[in-house]
XYZ file of C-alpha atoms in Angstrom:
706
model
C 120.717 101.746 105.211
C 122.802 98.981 104.569
C 125.163 98.958 101.973
C 126.213 96.052 99.244
C 129.227 94.771 101.108
C 130.473 92.914 98.336
C 128.582 93.703 95.298
C 128.388 91.036 92.395
C 128.792 94.109 89.634
C 129.844 97.822 89.778
C 127.981 100.224 87.574
C 130.510 103.310 87.563
C 129.105 106.297 85.595
C 131.228 109.325 84.892
C 129.329 112.856 84.139
C 128.903 113.215 80.600
C 130.385 116.050 79.206
C 129.176 118.673 77.341
C 130.145 118.340 73.246
C 130.449 122.703 73.279
C 134.325 122.458 73.803
C 137.291 120.016 74.106
C 137.893 118.358 77.597
C 140.257 120.623 80.058
C 141.798 120.088 83.294
C 138.847 120.684 85.549
C 137.106 118.248 84.103
C 139.559 115.513 84.902
C 140.371 116.623 88.491
C 136.843 117.316 89.218
C 135.591 113.685 87.544
C 137.191 111.326 84.898
C 140.796 110.632 86.636
C 139.166 109.789 90.089
C 136.565 107.654 88.159
C 139.215 105.764 86.243
C 141.337 105.143 89.184
C 138.244 102.822 90.732
C 137.239 101.283 87.707
C 140.850 100.661 86.969
C 141.640 99.681 90.405
C 137.583 97.367 90.950
C 138.627 95.240 88.309
C 142.285 94.846 89.587
C 139.839 93.634 91.956
C 138.556 90.839 89.593
C 135.114 92.148 89.692
C 133.068 92.735 86.847
C 132.856 96.181 85.856
C 130.828 98.299 83.439
C 132.345 102.113 83.299
C 130.398 104.149 81.717
C 130.203 107.903 79.864
C 129.238 109.259 76.735
C 128.483 112.602 75.271
C 125.944 114.724 76.195
C 124.524 116.405 73.358
C 121.556 117.980 73.983
C 122.166 120.732 76.098
C 121.211 124.463 74.942
C 125.159 125.721 75.046
C 124.951 123.780 71.762
C 122.463 125.511 69.825
C 124.234 128.477 71.017
C 127.099 128.076 69.638
C 125.746 126.825 67.082
C 124.297 130.305 66.474
C 127.564 132.054 67.610
C 129.461 129.878 64.765
C 126.235 130.195 61.850
C 126.534 125.625 61.730
C 123.891 123.519 62.865
C 124.492 122.063 66.227
C 124.871 118.643 64.383
C 128.481 119.612 63.212
C 129.166 121.592 66.595
C 128.528 117.860 68.575
C 130.112 116.110 65.621
C 133.612 117.772 65.652
C 133.317 117.896 69.693
C 132.646 114.247 69.826
C 135.468 113.191 68.283
C 137.504 115.471 70.295
C 136.373 114.479 73.343
C 136.039 110.811 72.746
C 139.639 110.934 71.647
C 141.776 113.013 74.245
C 140.071 110.538 77.182
C 141.255 107.337 75.123
C 144.585 108.976 74.197
C 144.701 109.853 78.272
C 143.617 106.221 79.039
C 140.676 107.030 80.292
C 139.628 103.195 80.356
C 135.938 103.423 79.387
C 134.001 100.059 78.625
C 131.948 102.143 76.647
C 131.898 105.985 75.632
C 128.265 106.760 73.861
C 126.426 109.845 72.710
C 123.195 110.827 73.570
C 122.476 111.648 69.760
C 122.637 107.658 69.557
C 118.848 106.348 68.492
C 119.505 104.204 71.257
C 119.183 106.766 73.596
C 116.953 109.203 71.794
C 114.558 106.120 72.545
C 115.936 104.908 75.680
C 115.119 108.397 77.126
C 111.822 108.335 75.475
C 110.200 105.404 76.713
C 111.359 106.203 80.239
C 109.380 109.539 79.731
C 106.421 107.228 78.502
C 106.681 105.436 81.785
C 106.912 107.884 83.910
C 103.387 109.589 81.756
C 101.454 106.635 81.971
C 102.284 105.956 85.551
C 100.859 109.878 85.878
C 103.623 110.608 88.123
C 104.031 114.088 85.982
C 101.834 116.776 86.720
C 100.346 118.704 83.434
C 100.666 122.732 83.901
C 100.183 125.575 81.515
C 102.814 128.316 82.876
C 104.135 131.701 81.655
C 107.473 131.094 80.162
C 109.940 134.239 78.768
C 109.550 134.647 74.975
C 111.943 136.556 72.803
C 109.159 138.025 70.519
C 112.015 139.616 67.964
C 113.431 135.521 67.468
C 109.856 134.397 68.047
C 110.557 131.593 70.678
C 110.264 130.893 74.053
C 114.345 131.217 75.659
C 115.809 128.621 77.102
C 117.733 129.416 80.102
C 120.749 129.547 78.654
C 119.378 131.853 76.888
C 118.680 133.918 79.497
C 120.630 136.536 81.320
C 119.313 138.657 84.284
C 120.328 139.956 87.949
C 120.314 137.127 90.223
C 117.050 137.969 92.745
C 119.652 136.154 95.685
C 123.280 137.822 95.216
C 122.467 140.640 93.089
C 125.206 139.175 90.317
C 124.253 140.695 87.220
C 125.529 138.534 84.558
C 122.932 135.062 86.180
C 121.672 132.653 83.545
C 118.016 131.678 84.024
C 119.013 127.859 85.339
C 122.055 129.315 87.680
C 124.129 131.685 89.161
C 127.487 130.922 88.891
C 129.129 133.821 90.921
C 126.631 132.207 94.053
C 125.721 128.879 92.951
C 122.076 129.310 93.360
C 119.895 127.407 91.640
C 117.445 129.340 89.582
C 114.463 129.629 87.476
C 114.524 132.186 84.304
C 111.470 133.621 85.321
C 112.878 134.491 88.658
C 115.838 136.586 87.447
C 115.475 140.657 87.796
C 115.653 142.844 84.228
C 115.537 139.781 81.967
C 117.501 139.620 78.417
C 117.093 137.656 75.710
C 121.084 136.452 74.812
C 119.895 136.136 71.451
C 118.403 139.143 70.584
C 119.102 141.481 73.457
C 115.648 142.392 73.593
C 113.567 142.552 76.731
C 111.644 139.141 76.938
C 107.760 138.809 77.855
C 105.829 136.257 79.668
C 103.622 133.816 77.301
C 101.911 130.558 77.943
C 103.293 127.608 77.602
C 102.145 124.011 78.597
C 105.174 121.935 80.423
C 105.316 118.419 82.691
C 106.594 118.522 85.618
C 108.235 116.168 87.847
C 106.932 116.853 91.229
C 109.525 116.247 93.590
C 108.113 117.302 96.249
C 106.345 114.242 96.809
C 109.436 112.195 97.257
C 111.073 114.356 99.861
C 109.956 111.882 102.647
C 111.506 109.133 100.427
C 115.141 111.772 100.279
C 115.225 112.193 103.735
C 115.190 108.461 104.580
C 117.683 107.465 101.877
C 120.333 109.986 102.288
C 119.957 112.271 105.547
C 119.296 109.049 107.598
C 121.021 106.008 105.004
C 123.985 107.888 103.985
C 124.639 110.620 106.762
C 128.121 108.602 107.775
C 129.302 107.439 104.018
C 128.901 110.038 101.879
C 131.096 113.288 101.396
C 130.054 116.396 103.641
C 129.988 118.546 100.588
C 127.812 115.984 99.027
C 125.675 115.096 102.129
C 125.756 118.565 103.200
C 124.602 120.270 99.667
C 121.571 117.906 99.903
C 120.390 118.483 103.275
C 120.122 122.040 102.343
C 117.978 121.320 99.060
C 116.047 118.962 101.472
C 115.213 121.305 104.496
C 114.698 123.931 102.033
C 111.474 122.283 100.493
C 111.345 120.525 96.853
C 109.179 121.782 94.220
C 107.863 120.623 90.691
C 110.815 120.676 88.402
C 109.461 121.112 84.540
C 110.904 117.843 82.596
C 109.934 119.417 79.105
C 110.832 122.740 76.974
C 110.004 124.543 74.711
C 113.396 124.170 71.865
C 113.796 122.853 68.584
C 117.088 120.900 69.913
C 116.807 117.528 71.640
C 114.972 114.317 72.088
C 111.049 115.496 71.025
C 108.222 114.922 73.825
C 107.459 111.643 73.315
C 103.279 111.881 73.895
C 99.937 113.418 73.201
C 100.196 117.379 73.478
C 104.213 117.425 73.092
C 104.770 118.597 69.473
C 107.271 121.343 69.406
C 109.156 120.158 72.722
C 111.615 118.446 73.865
C 113.011 116.622 77.256
C 114.994 118.567 79.652
C 118.522 117.637 79.479
C 119.045 117.495 82.975
C 115.665 114.902 82.371
C 117.426 113.053 79.549
C 121.417 113.259 80.436
C 121.261 110.646 83.437
C 119.355 108.607 81.036
C 122.397 108.466 78.864
C 123.934 106.095 81.604
C 121.221 103.280 80.955
C 121.436 104.007 76.999
C 125.101 104.003 77.196
C 125.506 100.435 79.335
C 122.628 99.028 76.623
C 124.783 100.054 73.658
C 128.199 98.348 75.585
C 126.079 95.012 76.843
C 124.798 94.584 73.067
C 128.275 94.796 71.594
C 129.797 92.483 74.273
C 126.873 90.075 74.003
C 125.954 91.200 77.625
C 122.483 91.185 79.382
C 122.933 94.898 80.505
C 119.781 94.786 82.911
C 122.256 93.701 86.294
C 124.005 96.536 86.062
C 121.000 98.654 86.838
C 118.556 96.722 87.703
C 120.097 93.551 90.602
C 120.572 94.644 94.140
C 123.536 93.170 94.134
C 125.259 95.823 91.790
C 126.778 98.707 93.087
C 125.779 101.959 91.468
C 128.456 104.993 91.685
C 128.757 108.593 90.327
C 131.672 110.348 89.742
C 130.552 113.859 88.888
C 131.566 117.307 90.113
C 129.720 119.748 92.774
C 127.437 121.428 90.378
C 125.993 118.384 89.450
C 125.423 117.057 93.078
C 121.504 118.381 92.348
C 120.650 115.827 89.751
C 122.743 112.722 90.574
C 121.621 112.985 94.249
C 117.831 114.133 94.693
C 116.915 114.782 90.669
C 117.804 111.479 89.226
C 117.428 109.285 92.179
C 113.247 110.823 91.816
C 112.974 109.583 88.504
C 114.760 106.377 89.042
C 112.204 105.767 92.524
C 109.703 106.668 90.357
C 110.010 104.068 87.299
C 110.328 101.645 90.052
C 112.876 99.192 88.130
C 116.072 100.704 89.173
C 118.353 100.498 91.529
C 119.766 103.613 93.562
C 123.225 104.820 93.744
C 125.369 103.787 96.570
C 127.545 106.914 96.344
C 128.181 110.405 94.205
C 131.775 110.885 95.435
C 132.012 114.538 93.861
C 134.875 116.758 93.799
C 134.992 120.724 93.965
C 136.554 122.941 91.489
C 140.046 122.828 90.488
C 141.341 126.338 89.529
C 144.338 127.482 87.404
C 146.850 129.919 88.867
C 144.899 131.207 91.206
C 141.700 132.083 88.369
C 138.502 130.482 87.710
C 138.622 127.897 85.117
C 136.749 129.363 82.298
C 135.874 127.712 78.596
C 134.742 130.860 77.149
C 137.609 133.077 78.368
C 140.309 129.925 77.479
C 141.627 129.736 80.497
C 142.489 126.404 80.673
C 144.804 123.777 80.041
C 143.087 121.829 77.632
C 143.469 117.877 77.729
C 143.885 117.331 73.619
C 146.561 120.374 73.331
C 148.755 119.053 76.232
C 148.577 115.072 75.103
C 150.543 117.243 71.472
C 153.057 119.840 74.085
C 153.616 116.718 76.457
C 154.086 113.652 74.547
C 154.437 110.171 76.579
C 153.348 112.014 79.292
C 150.003 111.140 80.556
C 150.810 110.030 83.614
C 152.487 113.316 85.145
C 149.311 114.981 84.708
C 147.239 112.521 85.993
C 149.536 111.981 89.144
C 150.201 115.989 89.538
C 145.599 116.736 89.172
C 145.082 113.063 91.578
C 147.555 114.077 93.930
C 146.209 118.127 93.881
C 142.579 116.522 93.940
C 139.663 118.891 95.036
C 138.292 116.665 97.203
C 136.842 118.643 99.721
C 137.689 121.993 99.129
C 138.225 123.723 95.626
C 142.098 123.515 94.544
C 144.543 125.536 92.681
C 146.796 124.044 89.608
C 149.810 125.475 89.280
C 153.062 124.618 85.874
C 154.792 124.979 88.699
C 153.103 122.451 91.050
C 153.444 120.363 87.977
C 156.753 120.724 87.764
C 157.904 119.846 90.811
C 155.489 116.811 91.098
C 157.232 115.373 88.141
C 161.031 116.146 89.235
C 160.758 115.615 93.020
C 158.457 112.750 92.957
C 157.786 110.900 89.785
C 161.609 111.407 88.338
C 163.951 111.464 91.853
C 161.296 108.865 93.837
C 159.710 106.875 91.499
C 161.707 106.387 88.536
C 165.195 106.698 90.047
C 164.054 103.610 92.478
C 163.023 101.587 88.974
C 165.884 102.768 86.788
C 168.604 101.728 90.027
C 167.195 98.092 90.298
C 166.954 97.355 86.820
C 169.925 98.500 86.079
C 171.757 96.685 88.806
C 170.490 93.883 88.271
C 171.611 93.614 84.432
C 175.040 94.740 85.587
C 175.369 92.370 88.430
C 173.336 89.166 86.723
C 172.803 89.693 83.061
C 169.393 90.573 83.863
C 168.278 87.384 85.361
C 166.791 87.199 89.270
C 169.258 86.578 91.833
C 168.734 83.736 94.319
C 168.919 85.210 97.872
C 170.652 84.206 100.904
C 169.100 84.556 104.221
C 167.002 87.030 104.785
C 168.030 89.654 107.912
C 165.409 91.518 109.763
C 165.076 94.344 107.407
C 164.594 92.510 104.824
C 161.747 90.772 106.221
C 160.481 93.843 107.734
C 160.756 95.776 104.363
C 158.859 92.454 102.878
C 156.393 92.619 105.110
C 155.506 96.549 105.160
C 155.479 95.700 101.262
C 152.589 93.579 101.834
C 150.933 96.066 103.591
C 150.510 98.422 100.661
C 147.328 96.788 98.785
C 145.279 97.038 101.743
C 146.563 101.114 102.485
C 145.811 101.720 98.853
C 142.424 99.883 98.605
C 141.225 101.210 102.644
C 141.621 105.381 101.185
C 140.614 104.282 97.666
C 137.060 102.651 98.922
C 136.370 105.711 100.497
C 137.181 107.844 97.598
C 140.383 109.549 99.132
C 142.317 109.782 95.862
C 144.896 111.837 96.985
C 145.498 109.556 100.048
C 145.846 106.960 98.026
C 148.334 108.163 95.309
C 150.499 109.239 98.145
C 150.690 105.497 99.466
C 151.555 104.329 96.230
C 154.288 107.531 96.414
C 155.291 105.818 100.012
C 156.065 102.749 98.562
C 158.184 103.949 96.395
C 160.059 105.653 99.375
C 160.762 102.684 100.854
C 162.159 101.027 98.287
C 164.658 103.804 98.131
C 165.394 104.210 101.450
C 165.833 99.787 101.318
C 168.497 100.657 98.471
C 170.164 103.694 99.875
C 170.369 101.812 103.876
C 172.053 98.639 101.613
C 174.077 100.577 99.356
C 174.507 97.449 97.413
C 176.474 98.849 94.574
C 179.189 99.166 97.173
C 177.998 95.252 98.969
C 179.136 93.597 95.698
C 182.903 94.801 96.215
C 182.850 93.317 99.608
C 179.677 90.434 99.895
C 178.333 89.059 96.791
C 175.618 86.746 98.289
C 173.983 89.430 100.430
C 174.010 92.145 97.799
C 171.538 89.156 95.814
C 169.357 89.255 98.790
C 169.134 92.728 98.438
C 168.678 92.919 95.124
C 166.018 90.347 95.129
C 163.812 92.559 97.571
C 164.399 95.544 95.895
C 162.976 93.843 92.923
C 160.307 92.530 94.828
C 159.324 96.137 95.885
C 159.630 97.565 91.927
C 157.190 94.176 91.259
C 154.448 95.750 94.206
C 154.666 99.209 92.201
C 154.309 97.946 88.657
C 150.868 96.490 90.258
C 149.561 99.086 92.582
C 150.710 101.965 90.302
C 148.309 100.707 87.165
C 144.886 102.867 88.885
C 147.119 106.057 88.816
C 149.715 105.565 86.510
C 148.831 102.834 83.282
C 150.996 104.130 80.940
C 154.033 103.979 83.201
C 152.568 100.799 84.849
C 152.632 98.878 81.196
C 156.360 100.256 80.852
C 157.356 98.781 83.924
C 155.766 95.443 83.526
C 157.346 95.186 80.622
C 160.934 95.798 82.275
C 159.942 93.094 84.867
C 157.749 90.965 82.126
C 155.687 90.732 84.080
C 151.525 90.441 83.560
C 149.646 93.631 82.139
C 147.197 93.607 84.631
C 143.571 94.721 83.723
C 142.585 96.834 80.360
C 145.500 96.006 78.795
C 147.336 93.142 76.046
C 149.099 90.397 78.280
C 152.880 90.276 77.868
C 153.738 87.437 76.251
C 155.614 84.956 78.351
C 155.488 86.998 81.623
C 154.804 86.043 84.957
C 151.042 87.038 85.613
C 150.716 88.519 89.078
C 147.777 90.761 91.065
C 147.094 93.316 93.470
C 146.162 89.959 96.068
C 149.036 88.185 95.421
C 151.349 91.374 96.362
C 149.105 91.041 100.066
C 149.755 86.976 99.910
C 152.949 86.222 99.011
C 156.554 87.069 100.164
C 158.145 85.867 96.620
C 156.762 88.152 93.712
C 159.532 87.615 90.807
C 161.315 84.226 91.726
C 164.733 83.616 90.857
C 165.800 82.708 87.605
C 163.216 84.936 85.553
C 164.597 87.467 83.308
C 163.531 90.793 82.680
C 164.007 93.137 80.342
C 166.085 96.499 79.537
C 165.815 99.009 81.444
C 163.706 101.758 80.185
C 163.630 105.849 82.422
C 160.158 105.814 83.386
C 160.015 109.711 83.470
C 162.114 112.511 81.985
C 162.917 115.675 83.597
C 160.442 119.013 83.116
C 162.935 121.924 82.512
C 162.281 125.679 83.393
C 161.359 126.722 79.667
C 158.484 123.847 79.068
C 156.897 125.456 82.340
C 157.859 129.735 81.202
C 155.754 128.286 77.786
C 153.204 127.629 79.723
C 152.878 130.587 81.648
C 153.634 132.695 78.842
C 150.545 131.243 77.036
C 148.341 131.585 79.306
C 149.235 135.348 80.240
C 148.787 135.532 76.667
C 145.717 134.631 77.383
C 144.876 137.105 80.282
C 146.089 140.202 77.489
C 143.985 138.722 75.203
C 141.042 138.352 77.724
C 141.644 142.166 78.435
C 141.677 143.411 75.234
C 138.240 141.628 74.446
C 136.710 142.594 77.753
C 137.687 146.312 76.914
C 136.734 146.501 73.020
C 133.209 143.949 74.186
C 132.491 146.852 76.923
C 133.184 149.419 74.086
C 131.121 147.864 71.367
C 128.331 147.779 73.898
C 127.949 150.896 74.973
C 124.528 151.944 74.666
C 124.219 154.904 72.984
C 123.077 157.881 74.866
C 119.653 158.251 74.647
C 117.723 160.914 72.778
C 117.577 163.948 74.652
C 113.896 165.788 75.043
C 112.510 167.335 71.462
C 113.239 170.894 71.100
C 112.086 173.345 68.116
C 113.744 174.930 65.420
C 114.116 177.972 67.266
C 115.848 176.456 69.853
C 118.386 175.343 67.487
C 118.882 178.168 65.657
C 119.909 179.623 69.102
C 123.343 177.472 69.162
C 126.039 179.623 67.100
C 128.740 176.970 66.553
C 131.409 177.865 63.979
C 135.170 176.661 62.764
C 137.718 177.771 64.869
C 141.492 176.814 65.035
C 143.432 175.659 68.304
C 146.463 178.296 68.445
C 147.864 177.276 72.017
C 147.367 174.980 74.711
C 148.531 173.812 77.578
C 148.221 171.860 80.646
C 146.016 173.668 83.690
C 148.190 173.453 86.493
C 146.733 170.517 89.315
C 144.113 169.835 87.150
C 144.651 166.205 85.034
C 142.131 166.190 82.972
C 141.915 169.780 81.889
C 143.578 171.801 78.906
C 143.840 175.433 78.674
C 142.837 176.259 74.620
C 143.787 179.616 73.106
C 141.407 178.922 69.863
C 140.823 181.413 66.395
C 136.846 181.629 66.311
C 136.720 184.220 63.319
C 135.141 186.277 65.476
C 137.799 186.517 68.051
C 140.517 184.436 70.070
C 139.212 183.259 73.423
C 140.035 181.118 75.783
C 138.687 177.356 75.861
C 138.775 174.739 78.947
C 138.913 171.955 77.434
C 138.599 168.547 79.781
C 140.577 166.334 77.048
C 144.043 166.088 78.616
C 144.169 162.485 79.164
C 143.462 161.989 75.951
C 145.844 164.501 73.694
C 148.709 166.152 74.515
C 148.697 170.298 74.439
C 151.478 169.748 71.294
C 149.375 167.910 69.349
C 146.598 169.286 68.455
C 148.096 172.885 67.769
C 146.616 173.878 64.553
C 143.995 171.919 64.732
C 140.262 172.676 63.201
C 137.617 172.510 65.658
C 133.893 172.833 65.946
C 133.551 175.918 68.647
C 129.988 176.759 70.705
C 131.086 180.106 70.702
C 127.857 181.756 72.453
C 127.570 179.197 75.470
C 127.857 181.685 78.641
C 130.917 181.569 79.904
C 132.226 179.646 83.041
C 135.039 180.042 85.498
C 137.282 176.928 86.058
C 139.319 176.951 88.682
C 140.258 180.690 88.216
C 139.895 180.781 84.722
C 137.316 182.207 82.155
C 135.911 179.392 79.643
C 134.653 180.713 76.913
C 132.802 178.204 74.884
C 132.380 174.539 73.971
C 134.589 173.004 71.503
C 132.209 169.589 70.178
C 134.024 165.948 70.817
C 132.307 162.732 70.578
C 133.674 159.320 71.494
C 134.384 156.505 68.824
C 133.369 153.056 69.444
C 136.824 151.994 71.017
C 136.174 155.321 73.597
C 138.970 157.256 72.300
C 138.221 161.116 72.482
C 137.691 162.595 68.962
C 136.871 165.629 67.485
C 134.186 166.898 65.463
C 135.173 169.488 63.156
C 134.336 169.699 58.974
C 135.273 167.410 56.728
C 136.786 170.440 54.071
C 139.980 171.439 54.042
C 138.337 175.353 52.867
C 136.608 175.940 55.258
C 137.488 179.338 57.011
C 137.240 180.079 61.295
C 134.337 182.278 62.158
C 132.447 180.136 59.202
C 128.572 178.812 60.924
C 127.424 174.870 61.133
C 124.122 174.725 59.420
């Protein structure tokens, strides 16, 4: 299938983040940093770009969190929408529009979309049995159900997906399902819903993806799509029984809302409409003109929705273009463990921006250089430090600082007039001209890691050139040659200022200010600056002319010290300990009370002879970790009782302890010691063994328990 080789415009979408928590580095590495790099790059090419995103505010995770916190879903979405939007802006993600799915324009757009498909009879209407919580008196959305995955046996799978094996599920597929609202076992109850018959689109998807995109989509994306299509597609519900979301806008839809997977991707369209209205543009060409290029940046958990389901919706609608690529990334882990919002195992963007002020580009660079493009990758704070200190500071920053400082030292910040160029100068300038194409080639193939390293290679070229030519020595013997060397170095610095903009936008702006050149895309122009662009680097040998005045130097990057990294590692270690403590506590608190045993008669109970006694001696049983040998005064006699409490109590701790003893239990030999009774014990909610004993101090040995 032919591609739009020279598109008139680019519609670039980034996955809508759920507003049930802040943004973390996994989100950034998987979606938002590569999407921003690509959008900035296309703008530098002079392209017409609409970079679109917004908050996904109708997911079932929202009302779940609201229930847990005792607040309304609206309070949850308002809180996190603002945190997310501000974090993105502060981090330099250059969205043209960041909207939200609670906006009126989105509700109308999604409702209109549903109604058009409904009028075209693209849906199947069916009455099915769904899980229902009789205690809560409501149908259970996917995330309100957990149970055993039928494919891998994982016991905490959700009703829509198993996070252990990645399988997509229906809630009714779960073995031993349980309501997360009440903990009860749900029942099946009939309800009417509308379904998108994905099986009708199998032939279209086979042609469009399996044949048309076999060679240009990433293997992880293509492979997942092929697996789904080969397995055979089934109708998928587009509505659900829930009170949070966009109401189903047709007769019979009372008490139902649009399924979030149906409404959320339409959020790209509504966000584009919102942007176009604000900017006085027509939104339709960005979604309907075949000369436009539509791209979805997502994580691998969204591949099916963006490559199979949403395109089927667009195809059914009939008016929209299809995505030309969906360059999904894999997952990013943190210090060897899977990122987890619920367990706070993450590096949160809003916290990073406070703890590492003015170091946005360091995180951007580290996440790009270590991006999970073809497989899951691991973020470590040590790697973050190394990338900063060994690459950004020692290579990029060092080159720029030397060039700017020497230009001011030798020429008062004025670009010198070069003497004759030697072969090394010509070769270096020729190499500089090659870098835009090298970086472009990587970016056009969505190889952002590779592109970031090409940028660093340009800084390496500059460092090597200075190290070989040594202008700080040359100035003493050949002032004219020094002018040429500094002139060439300044051209490389200019190239770095422009080509770094997609990857390091804050650094690029600083460097352009130092060099007094045009500010590039999406930032305010620098007054009186020389303008330059991506394309001029390829075509012009001279980017900064002789006589141009540059500004004073400032350090682009600072070293990250060991104590800063240790602080972050200690923070994670504290999280790990807190999780372990919480898991233990939760496990203990959720321990099921032992089921009642078979009913006995009063006569059975009267056969038990329980007396108050006192432990008068205790010692460990040799070669037995759990057993203590006790001497107990029962008031009737002093007898030996073997008890399995050695892991909970030291012998000296319990001497003199009042206890309750079952004295008429048949004796039993344990490890050669005759045990003549049983001490009554129980476990508290913390899992600690506790003696069952009388409250009153005045109860004497031998007194019976009635």
